[in-house]
Amino acid sequence: MAIGLIIIGDEILSGKRVDKHFPKVLELLSARGLQLSWAEYVGDDPERITNTLRRTFASEDIVFCTGGIGATPDDHTRQCAAAALGVGLALHPDAKVKIQERIADTAREAGITPVYDAPENLHRLKMGEFPVGSSIIPNPFNKIPGFFVPNVSGEGAHYFAPGFPVMAWPMFEWVLDTRYAHLFHRVARAEKSVLVFEMPESTLTPLMEAIEAEFPLVKVFSLPHVGDDKTRRHIDLGVKGEPSQVEDAFRKMEEGLRQLKADYQHAN
């Protein structure tokens, strides 16, 4: 079961906001022994959002989605999720309770009595209209929930949170810790690498291919760096995967580098 991330919003693609979700989701997953398999950025275009979700709903993946679940004209994610699933939107009863709790809290802070049927408060309830069949994700910041819905494949699910990091991140943590704790640290992984200086990748490619052929549970990675005023041109060359095979593969890598008379050092 792969894990994916969809980040929705014109403000990210235009550069008005710098995306902070991608590195944070990597951090949340890594702390639990999990890995992100893919990520996509999508602007506030309803057709594109719907088509993206229709495709990912057909998968068996665990998918985190952030952005566009508010109730302003540029928020389309709730409607697009419903369209992608071929279902309608409906006010979720648990979401209604939480949103009205937020309305009461806001009124109390202002020293006034909440008027639940005031136009602005009725409009707030739209934030609790989710695709039919959804469940809520609690929001510890301001109580207005996100939602999740199973994939049409019967495996995996999509989890929708606001674009605000202060809300989305604890909501995603809740999803992981409440629904997927059984997946934590199930697959042991290790990674080891070296910095190889002033050597072209073409010279290293046969060694990389030989390592992957001999160790099927290991992936070899090669990340070239052009160098700067602090370090010479080099390649971050390494292996990652099943721990015991990583150890053997790394030894083979170092042997190969010595045979090539490579100038290298262990990465920090």
PDB file of C-alpha atoms in Angstrom:
ATOM      1  CA  MET A   1       0.000   0.000   0.000  1.00  0.00           C
ATOM      2  CA  ALA A   2       1.743   3.167  -1.202  1.00  0.00           C
ATOM      3  CA  ILE A   3       1.396   6.580   0.413  1.00  0.00           C
ATOM      4  CA  GLY A   4       0.731   9.666  -1.711  1.00  0.00           C
ATOM      5  CA  LEU A   5       0.375  13.402  -1.168  1.00  0.00           C
ATOM      6  CA  ILE A   6      -1.732  15.898  -3.154  1.00  0.00           C
ATOM      7  CA  ILE A   7      -1.174  19.595  -2.467  1.00  0.00           C
ATOM      8  CA  ILE A   8      -3.903  21.807  -3.890  1.00  0.00           C
ATOM      9  CA  GLY A   9      -3.819  25.574  -4.381  1.00  0.00           C
ATOM     10  CA  ASP A  10      -2.940  28.277  -6.872  1.00  0.00           C
ATOM     11  CA  GLU A  11      -0.995  30.077  -4.155  1.00  0.00           C
ATOM     12  CA  ILE A  12       1.620  27.304  -4.176  1.00  0.00           C
ATOM     13  CA  LEU A  13       1.986  27.208  -7.955  1.00  0.00           C
ATOM     14  CA  SER A  14       2.176  30.994  -8.222  1.00  0.00           C
ATOM     15  CA  GLY A  15       4.803  31.267  -5.508  1.00  0.00           C
ATOM     16  CA  LYS A  16       2.663  33.403  -3.183  1.00  0.00           C
ATOM     17  CA  ARG A  17       3.041  30.659  -0.589  1.00  0.00           C
ATOM     18  CA  VAL A  18       6.001  28.353  -0.151  1.00  0.00           C
ATOM     19  CA  ASP A  19       4.900  24.747   0.279  1.00  0.00           C
ATOM     20  CA  LYS A  20       5.764  23.402   3.720  1.00  0.00           C
ATOM     21  CA  HIS A  21       3.601  20.279   3.561  1.00  0.00           C
ATOM     22  CA  PHE A  22       5.944  18.099   1.515  1.00  0.00           C
ATOM     23  CA  PRO A  23       8.911  18.172   3.954  1.00  0.00           C
ATOM     24  CA  LYS A  24       6.602  17.885   6.968  1.00  0.00           C
ATOM     25  CA  VAL A  25       4.795  14.839   5.594  1.00  0.00           C
ATOM     26  CA  LEU A  26       8.181  13.236   4.896  1.00  0.00           C
ATOM     27  CA  GLU A  27       9.112  13.927   8.520  1.00  0.00           C
ATOM     28  CA  LEU A  28       5.853  12.490   9.903  1.00  0.00           C
ATOM     29  CA  LEU A  29       6.190   9.345   7.817  1.00  0.00           C
ATOM     30  CA  SER A  30       9.893   8.822   8.497  1.00  0.00           C
ATOM     31  CA  ALA A  31       9.329   9.023  12.264  1.00  0.00           C
ATOM     32  CA  ARG A  32       6.947   6.082  11.884  1.00  0.00           C
ATOM     33  CA  GLY A  33       9.072   3.971   9.582  1.00  0.00           C
ATOM     34  CA  LEU A  34       6.990   4.850   6.520  1.00  0.00           C
ATOM     35  CA  GLN A  35       7.869   6.368   3.143  1.00  0.00           C
ATOM     36  CA  LEU A  36       6.159   8.683   0.687  1.00  0.00           C
ATOM     37  CA  SER A  37       5.767   7.050  -2.727  1.00  0.00           C
ATOM     38  CA  TRP A  38       4.521   9.999  -4.782  1.00  0.00           C
ATOM     39  CA  ALA A  39       3.356  13.612  -4.617  1.00  0.00           C
ATOM     40  CA  GLU A  40       1.431  15.961  -6.910  1.00  0.00           C
ATOM     41  CA  TYR A  41       0.732  19.700  -6.958  1.00  0.00           C
ATOM     42  CA  VAL A  42      -2.597  20.840  -8.421  1.00  0.00           C
ATOM     43  CA  GLY A  43      -3.943  24.355  -8.889  1.00  0.00           C
ATOM     44  CA  ASP A  44      -7.466  25.529  -8.080  1.00  0.00           C
ATOM     45  CA  ASP A  45      -8.932  24.207 -11.313  1.00  0.00           C
ATOM     46  CA  PRO A  46     -12.034  22.067 -10.623  1.00  0.00           C
ATOM     47  CA  GLU A  47     -11.697  19.902 -13.722  1.00  0.00           C
ATOM     48  CA  ARG A  48      -8.039  19.128 -13.029  1.00  0.00           C
ATOM     49  CA  ILE A  49      -8.691  18.440  -9.338  1.00  0.00           C
ATOM     50  CA  THR A  50     -11.596  16.126 -10.211  1.00  0.00           C
ATOM     51  CA  ASN A  51      -9.590  14.223 -12.811  1.00  0.00           C
ATOM     52  CA  THR A  52      -6.654  13.858 -10.432  1.00  0.00           C
ATOM     53  CA  LEU A  53      -8.856  12.537  -7.632  1.00  0.00           C
ATOM     54  CA  ARG A  54     -10.772  10.219  -9.958  1.00  0.00           C
ATOM     55  CA  ARG A  55      -7.454   8.625 -10.913  1.00  0.00           C
ATOM     56  CA  THR A  56      -6.108   8.363  -7.367  1.00  0.00           C
ATOM     57  CA  PHE A  57      -9.427   7.122  -5.928  1.00  0.00           C
ATOM     58  CA  ALA A  58      -9.031   4.135  -8.260  1.00  0.00           C
ATOM     59  CA  SER A  59      -5.750   3.215  -6.551  1.00  0.00           C
ATOM     60  CA  GLU A  60      -5.167   1.273  -3.348  1.00  0.00           C
ATOM     61  CA  ASP A  61      -3.013   4.040  -1.900  1.00  0.00           C
ATOM     62  CA  ILE A  62      -3.198   6.021   1.314  1.00  0.00           C
ATOM     63  CA  VAL A  63      -3.480   9.582   0.019  1.00  0.00           C
ATOM     64  CA  PHE A  64      -3.147  12.791   2.009  1.00  0.00           C
ATOM     65  CA  CYS A  65      -4.717  15.871   0.404  1.00  0.00           C
ATOM     66  CA  THR A  66      -4.315  19.412   1.641  1.00  0.00           C
ATOM     67  CA  GLY A  67      -6.002  22.619   0.549  1.00  0.00           C
ATOM     68  CA  GLY A  68      -9.300  23.791  -0.898  1.00  0.00           C
ATOM     69  CA  ILE A  69     -11.767  22.413   1.662  1.00  0.00           C
ATOM     70  CA  GLY A  70     -13.024  25.786   2.881  1.00  0.00           C
ATOM     71  CA  ALA A  71     -16.224  27.520   1.792  1.00  0.00           C
ATOM     72  CA  THR A  72     -14.960  30.403  -0.338  1.00  0.00           C
ATOM     73  CA  PRO A  73     -15.372  30.551  -4.138  1.00  0.00           C
ATOM     74  CA  ASP A  74     -11.803  29.362  -4.756  1.00  0.00           C
ATOM     75  CA  ASP A  75     -12.252  26.238  -2.596  1.00  0.00           C
ATOM     76  CA  HIS A  76     -13.224  23.317  -4.813  1.00  0.00           C
ATOM     77  CA  THR A  77     -11.782  20.197  -3.198  1.00  0.00           C
ATOM     78  CA  ARG A  78     -14.903  18.965  -1.399  1.00  0.00           C
ATOM     79  CA  GLN A  79     -17.028  19.317  -4.532  1.00  0.00           C
ATOM     80  CA  CYS A  80     -14.359  17.759  -6.745  1.00  0.00           C
ATOM     81  CA  ALA A  81     -13.958  14.787  -4.420  1.00  0.00           C
ATOM     82  CA  ALA A  82     -17.698  14.166  -4.569  1.00  0.00           C
ATOM     83  CA  ALA A  83     -17.696  14.480  -8.370  1.00  0.00           C
ATOM     84  CA  ALA A  84     -14.755  12.092  -8.669  1.00  0.00           C
ATOM     85  CA  LEU A  85     -16.608   9.549  -6.558  1.00  0.00           C
ATOM     86  CA  GLY A  86     -19.917  10.075  -8.329  1.00  0.00           C
ATOM     87  CA  VAL A  87     -21.748  10.968  -5.106  1.00  0.00           C
ATOM     88  CA  GLY A  88     -23.365  14.080  -3.672  1.00  0.00           C
ATOM     89  CA  LEU A  89     -22.321  16.413  -0.878  1.00  0.00           C
ATOM     90  CA  ALA A  90     -24.124  16.292   2.465  1.00  0.00           C
ATOM     91  CA  LEU A  91     -23.670  18.061   5.786  1.00  0.00           C
ATOM     92  CA  HIS A  92     -21.981  15.527   8.029  1.00  0.00           C
ATOM     93  CA  PRO A  93     -23.755  15.440  11.422  1.00  0.00           C
ATOM     94  CA  ASP A  94     -20.498  15.232  13.385  1.00  0.00           C
ATOM     95  CA  ALA A  95     -19.046  18.090  11.376  1.00  0.00           C
ATOM     96  CA  LYS A  96     -22.147  20.170  12.107  1.00  0.00           C
ATOM     97  CA  VAL A  97     -21.645  19.646  15.838  1.00  0.00           C
ATOM     98  CA  LYS A  98     -17.990  20.651  15.682  1.00  0.00           C
ATOM     99  CA  ILE A  99     -18.615  23.724  13.537  1.00  0.00           C
ATOM    100  CA  GLN A 100     -21.371  24.880  15.872  1.00  0.00           C
ATOM    101  CA  GLU A 101     -19.010  24.366  18.808  1.00  0.00           C
ATOM    102  CA  ARG A 102     -16.574  26.661  17.019  1.00  0.00           C
ATOM    103  CA  ILE A 103     -19.324  29.228  16.432  1.00  0.00           C
ATOM    104  CA  ALA A 104     -20.152  29.126  20.161  1.00  0.00           C
ATOM    105  CA  ASP A 105     -16.490  29.468  21.122  1.00  0.00           C
ATOM    106  CA  THR A 106     -16.058  32.476  18.855  1.00  0.00           C
ATOM    107  CA  ALA A 107     -19.195  34.124  20.221  1.00  0.00           C
ATOM    108  CA  ARG A 108     -18.103  33.482  23.805  1.00  0.00           C
ATOM    109  CA  GLU A 109     -14.709  35.072  23.131  1.00  0.00           C
ATOM    110  CA  ALA A 110     -16.506  38.128  21.726  1.00  0.00           C
ATOM    111  CA  GLY A 111     -18.904  38.279  24.685  1.00  0.00           C
ATOM    112  CA  ILE A 112     -22.018  37.703  22.603  1.00  0.00           C
ATOM    113  CA  THR A 113     -24.673  35.002  22.266  1.00  0.00           C
ATOM    114  CA  PRO A 114     -24.196  32.697  19.277  1.00  0.00           C
ATOM    115  CA  VAL A 115     -26.903  32.929  16.602  1.00  0.00           C
ATOM    116  CA  TYR A 116     -26.632  29.617  14.770  1.00  0.00           C
ATOM    117  CA  ASP A 117     -29.076  30.523  12.021  1.00  0.00           C
ATOM    118  CA  ALA A 118     -27.368  33.811  11.172  1.00  0.00           C
ATOM    119  CA  PRO A 119     -26.411  33.868   7.456  1.00  0.00           C
ATOM    120  CA  GLU A 120     -22.677  33.834   8.127  1.00  0.00           C
ATOM    121  CA  ASN A 121     -23.010  30.878  10.508  1.00  0.00           C
ATOM    122  CA  LEU A 122     -25.198  28.928   8.095  1.00  0.00           C
ATOM    123  CA  HIS A 123     -22.509  29.545   5.482  1.00  0.00           C
ATOM    124  CA  ARG A 124     -19.873  28.147   7.859  1.00  0.00           C
ATOM    125  CA  LEU A 125     -21.772  24.869   7.891  1.00  0.00           C
ATOM    126  CA  LYS A 126     -20.831  24.407   4.247  1.00  0.00           C
ATOM    127  CA  MET A 127     -17.355  23.507   5.500  1.00  0.00           C
ATOM    128  CA  GLY A 128     -18.986  20.374   6.901  1.00  0.00           C
ATOM    129  CA  GLU A 129     -20.519  19.300   3.597  1.00  0.00           C
ATOM    130  CA  PHE A 130     -18.521  16.268   2.543  1.00  0.00           C
ATOM    131  CA  PRO A 131     -18.961  13.534  -0.070  1.00  0.00           C
ATOM    132  CA  VAL A 132     -21.598  11.045   1.023  1.00  0.00           C
ATOM    133  CA  GLY A 133     -19.881   8.179   2.845  1.00  0.00           C
ATOM    134  CA  SER A 134     -17.178  10.353   4.430  1.00  0.00           C
ATOM    135  CA  SER A 135     -15.992  10.330   8.021  1.00  0.00           C
ATOM    136  CA  ILE A 136     -14.465  13.302   9.823  1.00  0.00           C
ATOM    137  CA  ILE A 137     -10.872  14.067  10.796  1.00  0.00           C
ATOM    138  CA  PRO A 138     -10.746  16.047  14.066  1.00  0.00           C
ATOM    139  CA  ASN A 139      -9.111  19.459  13.947  1.00  0.00           C
ATOM    140  CA  PRO A 140      -7.478  20.347  17.298  1.00  0.00           C
ATOM    141  CA  PHE A 141      -6.750  23.919  16.194  1.00  0.00           C
ATOM    142  CA  ASN A 142     -10.250  25.298  15.613  1.00  0.00           C
ATOM    143  CA  LYS A 143     -12.527  22.202  15.665  1.00  0.00           C
ATOM    144  CA  ILE A 144     -13.622  22.546  12.008  1.00  0.00           C
ATOM    145  CA  PRO A 145     -12.965  19.016  10.752  1.00  0.00           C
ATOM    146  CA  GLY A 146     -11.498  17.561   7.623  1.00  0.00           C
ATOM    147  CA  PHE A 147     -12.797  14.348   6.133  1.00  0.00           C
ATOM    148  CA  PHE A 148     -11.749  11.003   4.768  1.00  0.00           C
ATOM    149  CA  VAL A 149     -13.352   8.586   2.375  1.00  0.00           C
ATOM    150  CA  PRO A 150     -12.438   5.052   1.231  1.00  0.00           C
ATOM    151  CA  ASN A 151     -11.054   4.554  -2.263  1.00  0.00           C
ATOM    152  CA  VAL A 152     -13.363   3.062  -4.857  1.00  0.00           C
ATOM    153  CA  SER A 153     -10.888   0.184  -5.220  1.00  0.00           C
ATOM    154  CA  GLY A 154     -11.871  -1.033  -1.768  1.00  0.00           C
ATOM    155  CA  GLU A 155      -8.348  -0.549  -0.431  1.00  0.00           C
ATOM    156  CA  GLY A 156      -6.756   2.600   0.959  1.00  0.00           C
ATOM    157  CA  ALA A 157      -8.405   5.964   1.490  1.00  0.00           C
ATOM    158  CA  HIS A 158      -8.069   9.703   0.893  1.00  0.00           C
ATOM    159  CA  TYR A 159      -7.626  12.124   3.794  1.00  0.00           C
ATOM    160  CA  PHE A 160      -8.507  15.782   3.262  1.00  0.00           C
ATOM    161  CA  ALA A 161      -7.235  18.616   5.460  1.00  0.00           C
ATOM    162  CA  PRO A 162      -7.060  22.419   5.144  1.00  0.00           C
ATOM    163  CA  GLY A 163      -4.071  24.077   3.545  1.00  0.00           C
ATOM    164  CA  PHE A 164      -3.004  25.695   6.831  1.00  0.00           C
ATOM    165  CA  PRO A 165      -0.051  23.759   8.286  1.00  0.00           C
ATOM    166  CA  VAL A 166      -1.131  24.468  11.859  1.00  0.00           C
ATOM    167  CA  MET A 167      -4.307  22.494  11.122  1.00  0.00           C
ATOM    168  CA  ALA A 168      -3.216  19.959   8.513  1.00  0.00           C
ATOM    169  CA  TRP A 169      -0.167  18.565  10.293  1.00  0.00           C
ATOM    170  CA  PRO A 170      -1.851  17.453  13.555  1.00  0.00           C
ATOM    171  CA  MET A 171      -4.756  16.139  11.498  1.00  0.00           C
ATOM    172  CA  PHE A 172      -2.420  13.992   9.408  1.00  0.00           C
ATOM    173  CA  GLU A 173      -0.689  12.805  12.585  1.00  0.00           C
ATOM    174  CA  TRP A 174      -4.084  11.753  13.925  1.00  0.00           C
ATOM    175  CA  VAL A 175      -4.739   9.784  10.741  1.00  0.00           C
ATOM    176  CA  LEU A 176      -1.414   7.976  10.954  1.00  0.00           C
ATOM    177  CA  ASP A 177      -1.564   7.218  14.677  1.00  0.00           C
ATOM    178  CA  THR A 178      -5.257   6.290  14.761  1.00  0.00           C
ATOM    179  CA  ARG A 179      -5.650   4.332  11.542  1.00  0.00           C
ATOM    180  CA  TYR A 180      -2.229   3.074  10.491  1.00  0.00           C
ATOM    181  CA  ALA A 181      -0.217   2.349  13.636  1.00  0.00           C
ATOM    182  CA  HIS A 182      -0.157  -1.302  12.553  1.00  0.00           C
ATOM    183  CA  LEU A 183       2.026  -0.292   9.595  1.00  0.00           C
ATOM    184  CA  PHE A 184       4.679   1.534  11.619  1.00  0.00           C
ATOM    185  CA  HIS A 185       8.247   0.223  11.335  1.00  0.00           C
ATOM    186  CA  ARG A 186       7.117  -2.986   9.640  1.00  0.00           C
ATOM    187  CA  VAL A 187       9.739  -2.715   6.921  1.00  0.00           C
ATOM    188  CA  ALA A 188      13.278  -2.225   8.156  1.00  0.00           C
ATOM    189  CA  ARG A 189      15.314   0.160   6.017  1.00  0.00           C
ATOM    190  CA  ALA A 190      18.883   1.348   6.021  1.00  0.00           C
ATOM    191  CA  GLU A 191      20.924   3.756   3.935  1.00  0.00           C
ATOM    192  CA  LYS A 192      24.657   4.304   3.502  1.00  0.00           C
ATOM    193  CA  SER A 193      26.476   6.579   1.112  1.00  0.00           C
ATOM    194  CA  VAL A 194      29.785   8.150   0.150  1.00  0.00           C
ATOM    195  CA  LEU A 195      30.852  11.311  -1.630  1.00  0.00           C
ATOM    196  CA  VAL A 196      32.807  10.481  -4.780  1.00  0.00           C
ATOM    197  CA  PHE A 197      34.873  13.434  -6.011  1.00  0.00           C
ATOM    198  CA  GLU A 198      35.661  14.464  -9.575  1.00  0.00           C
ATOM    199  CA  MET A 199      34.424  11.272 -11.257  1.00  0.00           C
ATOM    200  CA  PRO A 200      31.736  11.088 -13.974  1.00  0.00           C
ATOM    201  CA  GLU A 201      28.593   9.048 -13.394  1.00  0.00           C
ATOM    202  CA  SER A 202      29.305   7.066 -16.557  1.00  0.00           C
ATOM    203  CA  THR A 203      32.371   5.587 -14.874  1.00  0.00           C
ATOM    204  CA  LEU A 204      30.311   4.536 -11.852  1.00  0.00           C
ATOM    205  CA  THR A 205      27.311   3.167 -13.748  1.00  0.00           C
ATOM    206  CA  PRO A 206      28.656  -0.400 -14.265  1.00  0.00           C
ATOM    207  CA  LEU A 207      29.348  -0.680 -10.524  1.00  0.00           C
ATOM    208  CA  MET A 208      25.846   0.564  -9.709  1.00  0.00           C
ATOM    209  CA  GLU A 209      24.250  -1.918 -12.113  1.00  0.00           C
ATOM    210  CA  ALA A 210      26.279  -4.796 -10.696  1.00  0.00           C
ATOM    211  CA  ILE A 211      25.209  -3.962  -7.137  1.00  0.00           C
ATOM    212  CA  GLU A 212      21.506  -3.808  -7.999  1.00  0.00           C
ATOM    213  CA  ALA A 213      21.769  -7.087  -9.922  1.00  0.00           C
ATOM    214  CA  GLU A 214      23.404  -8.863  -6.967  1.00  0.00           C
ATOM    215  CA  PHE A 215      21.259  -7.358  -4.201  1.00  0.00           C
ATOM    216  CA  PRO A 216      17.575  -7.304  -5.230  1.00  0.00           C
ATOM    217  CA  LEU A 217      16.397  -5.698  -1.966  1.00  0.00           C
ATOM    218  CA  VAL A 218      18.663  -2.697  -2.437  1.00  0.00           C
ATOM    219  CA  LYS A 219      18.362   0.439  -4.536  1.00  0.00           C
ATOM    220  CA  VAL A 220      21.430   2.370  -5.628  1.00  0.00           C
ATOM    221  CA  PHE A 221      21.223   6.155  -5.797  1.00  0.00           C
ATOM    222  CA  SER A 222      23.489   8.692  -7.451  1.00  0.00           C
ATOM    223  CA  LEU A 223      23.059  12.417  -6.786  1.00  0.00           C
ATOM    224  CA  PRO A 224      25.546  14.640  -8.672  1.00  0.00           C
ATOM    225  CA  HIS A 225      26.620  17.993  -7.226  1.00  0.00           C
ATOM    226  CA  VAL A 226      28.372  20.590  -9.358  1.00  0.00           C
ATOM    227  CA  GLY A 227      30.321  21.883  -6.358  1.00  0.00           C
ATOM    228  CA  ASP A 228      30.620  25.333  -4.848  1.00  0.00           C
ATOM    229  CA  ASP A 229      33.058  27.414  -2.848  1.00  0.00           C
ATOM    230  CA  LYS A 230      32.830  24.935   0.040  1.00  0.00           C
ATOM    231  CA  THR A 231      33.097  21.573  -1.692  1.00  0.00           C
ATOM    232  CA  ARG A 232      34.444  20.056  -4.877  1.00  0.00           C
ATOM    233  CA  ARG A 233      32.318  18.579  -7.637  1.00  0.00           C
ATOM    234  CA  HIS A 234      31.107  15.210  -6.375  1.00  0.00           C
ATOM    235  CA  ILE A 235      28.487  12.484  -6.514  1.00  0.00           C
ATOM    236  CA  ASP A 236      26.514  11.393  -3.465  1.00  0.00           C
ATOM    237  CA  LEU A 237      26.605   7.661  -4.182  1.00  0.00           C
ATOM    238  CA  GLY A 238      24.838   5.190  -1.945  1.00  0.00           C
ATOM    239  CA  VAL A 239      22.600   2.219  -1.307  1.00  0.00           C
ATOM    240  CA  LYS A 240      19.320   1.933   0.569  1.00  0.00           C
ATOM    241  CA  GLY A 241      16.883  -0.835   1.398  1.00  0.00           C
ATOM    242  CA  GLU A 242      16.870  -4.015   3.490  1.00  0.00           C
ATOM    243  CA  PRO A 243      19.503  -3.528   6.242  1.00  0.00           C
ATOM    244  CA  SER A 244      21.539  -6.725   5.890  1.00  0.00           C
ATOM    245  CA  GLN A 245      21.729  -6.382   2.107  1.00  0.00           C
ATOM    246  CA  VAL A 246      22.624  -2.703   2.469  1.00  0.00           C
ATOM    247  CA  GLU A 247      25.684  -3.652   4.537  1.00  0.00           C
ATOM    248  CA  ASP A 248      26.867  -6.206   1.964  1.00  0.00           C
ATOM    249  CA  ALA A 249      26.070  -3.928  -0.966  1.00  0.00           C
ATOM    250  CA  PHE A 250      27.933  -1.031   0.627  1.00  0.00           C
ATOM    251  CA  ARG A 251      31.018  -3.189   1.108  1.00  0.00           C
ATOM    252  CA  LYS A 252      30.852  -4.151  -2.559  1.00  0.00           C
ATOM    253  CA  MET A 253      30.460  -0.486  -3.476  1.00  0.00           C
ATOM    254  CA  GLU A 254      33.557   0.488  -1.523  1.00  0.00           C
ATOM    255  CA  GLU A 255      35.535  -2.367  -3.061  1.00  0.00           C
ATOM    256  CA  GLY A 256      34.507  -1.199  -6.518  1.00  0.00           C
ATOM    257  CA  LEU A 257      35.449   2.395  -5.738  1.00  0.00           C
ATOM    258  CA  ARG A 258      38.881   1.328  -4.555  1.00  0.00           C
ATOM    259  CA  GLN A 259      39.377  -0.657  -7.764  1.00  0.00           C
ATOM    260  CA  LEU A 260      38.448   2.491  -9.709  1.00  0.00           C
ATOM    261  CA  LYS A 261      40.945   4.435  -7.577  1.00  0.00           C
ATOM    262  CA  ALA A 262      38.158   6.825  -6.738  1.00  0.00           C
ATOM    263  CA  ASP A 263      38.669   9.753  -4.400  1.00  0.00           C
ATOM    264  CA  TYR A 264      35.811   9.379  -1.926  1.00  0.00           C
ATOM    265  CA  GLN A 265      34.788   9.838   1.684  1.00  0.00           C
ATOM    266  CA  HIS A 266      31.912   8.609   3.783  1.00  0.00           C
ATOM    267  CA  ALA A 267      28.924  10.941   3.804  1.00  0.00           C
ATOM    268  CA  ASN A 268      27.950  12.530   7.106  1.00  0.00           C
TER     269      ASN A 268
END
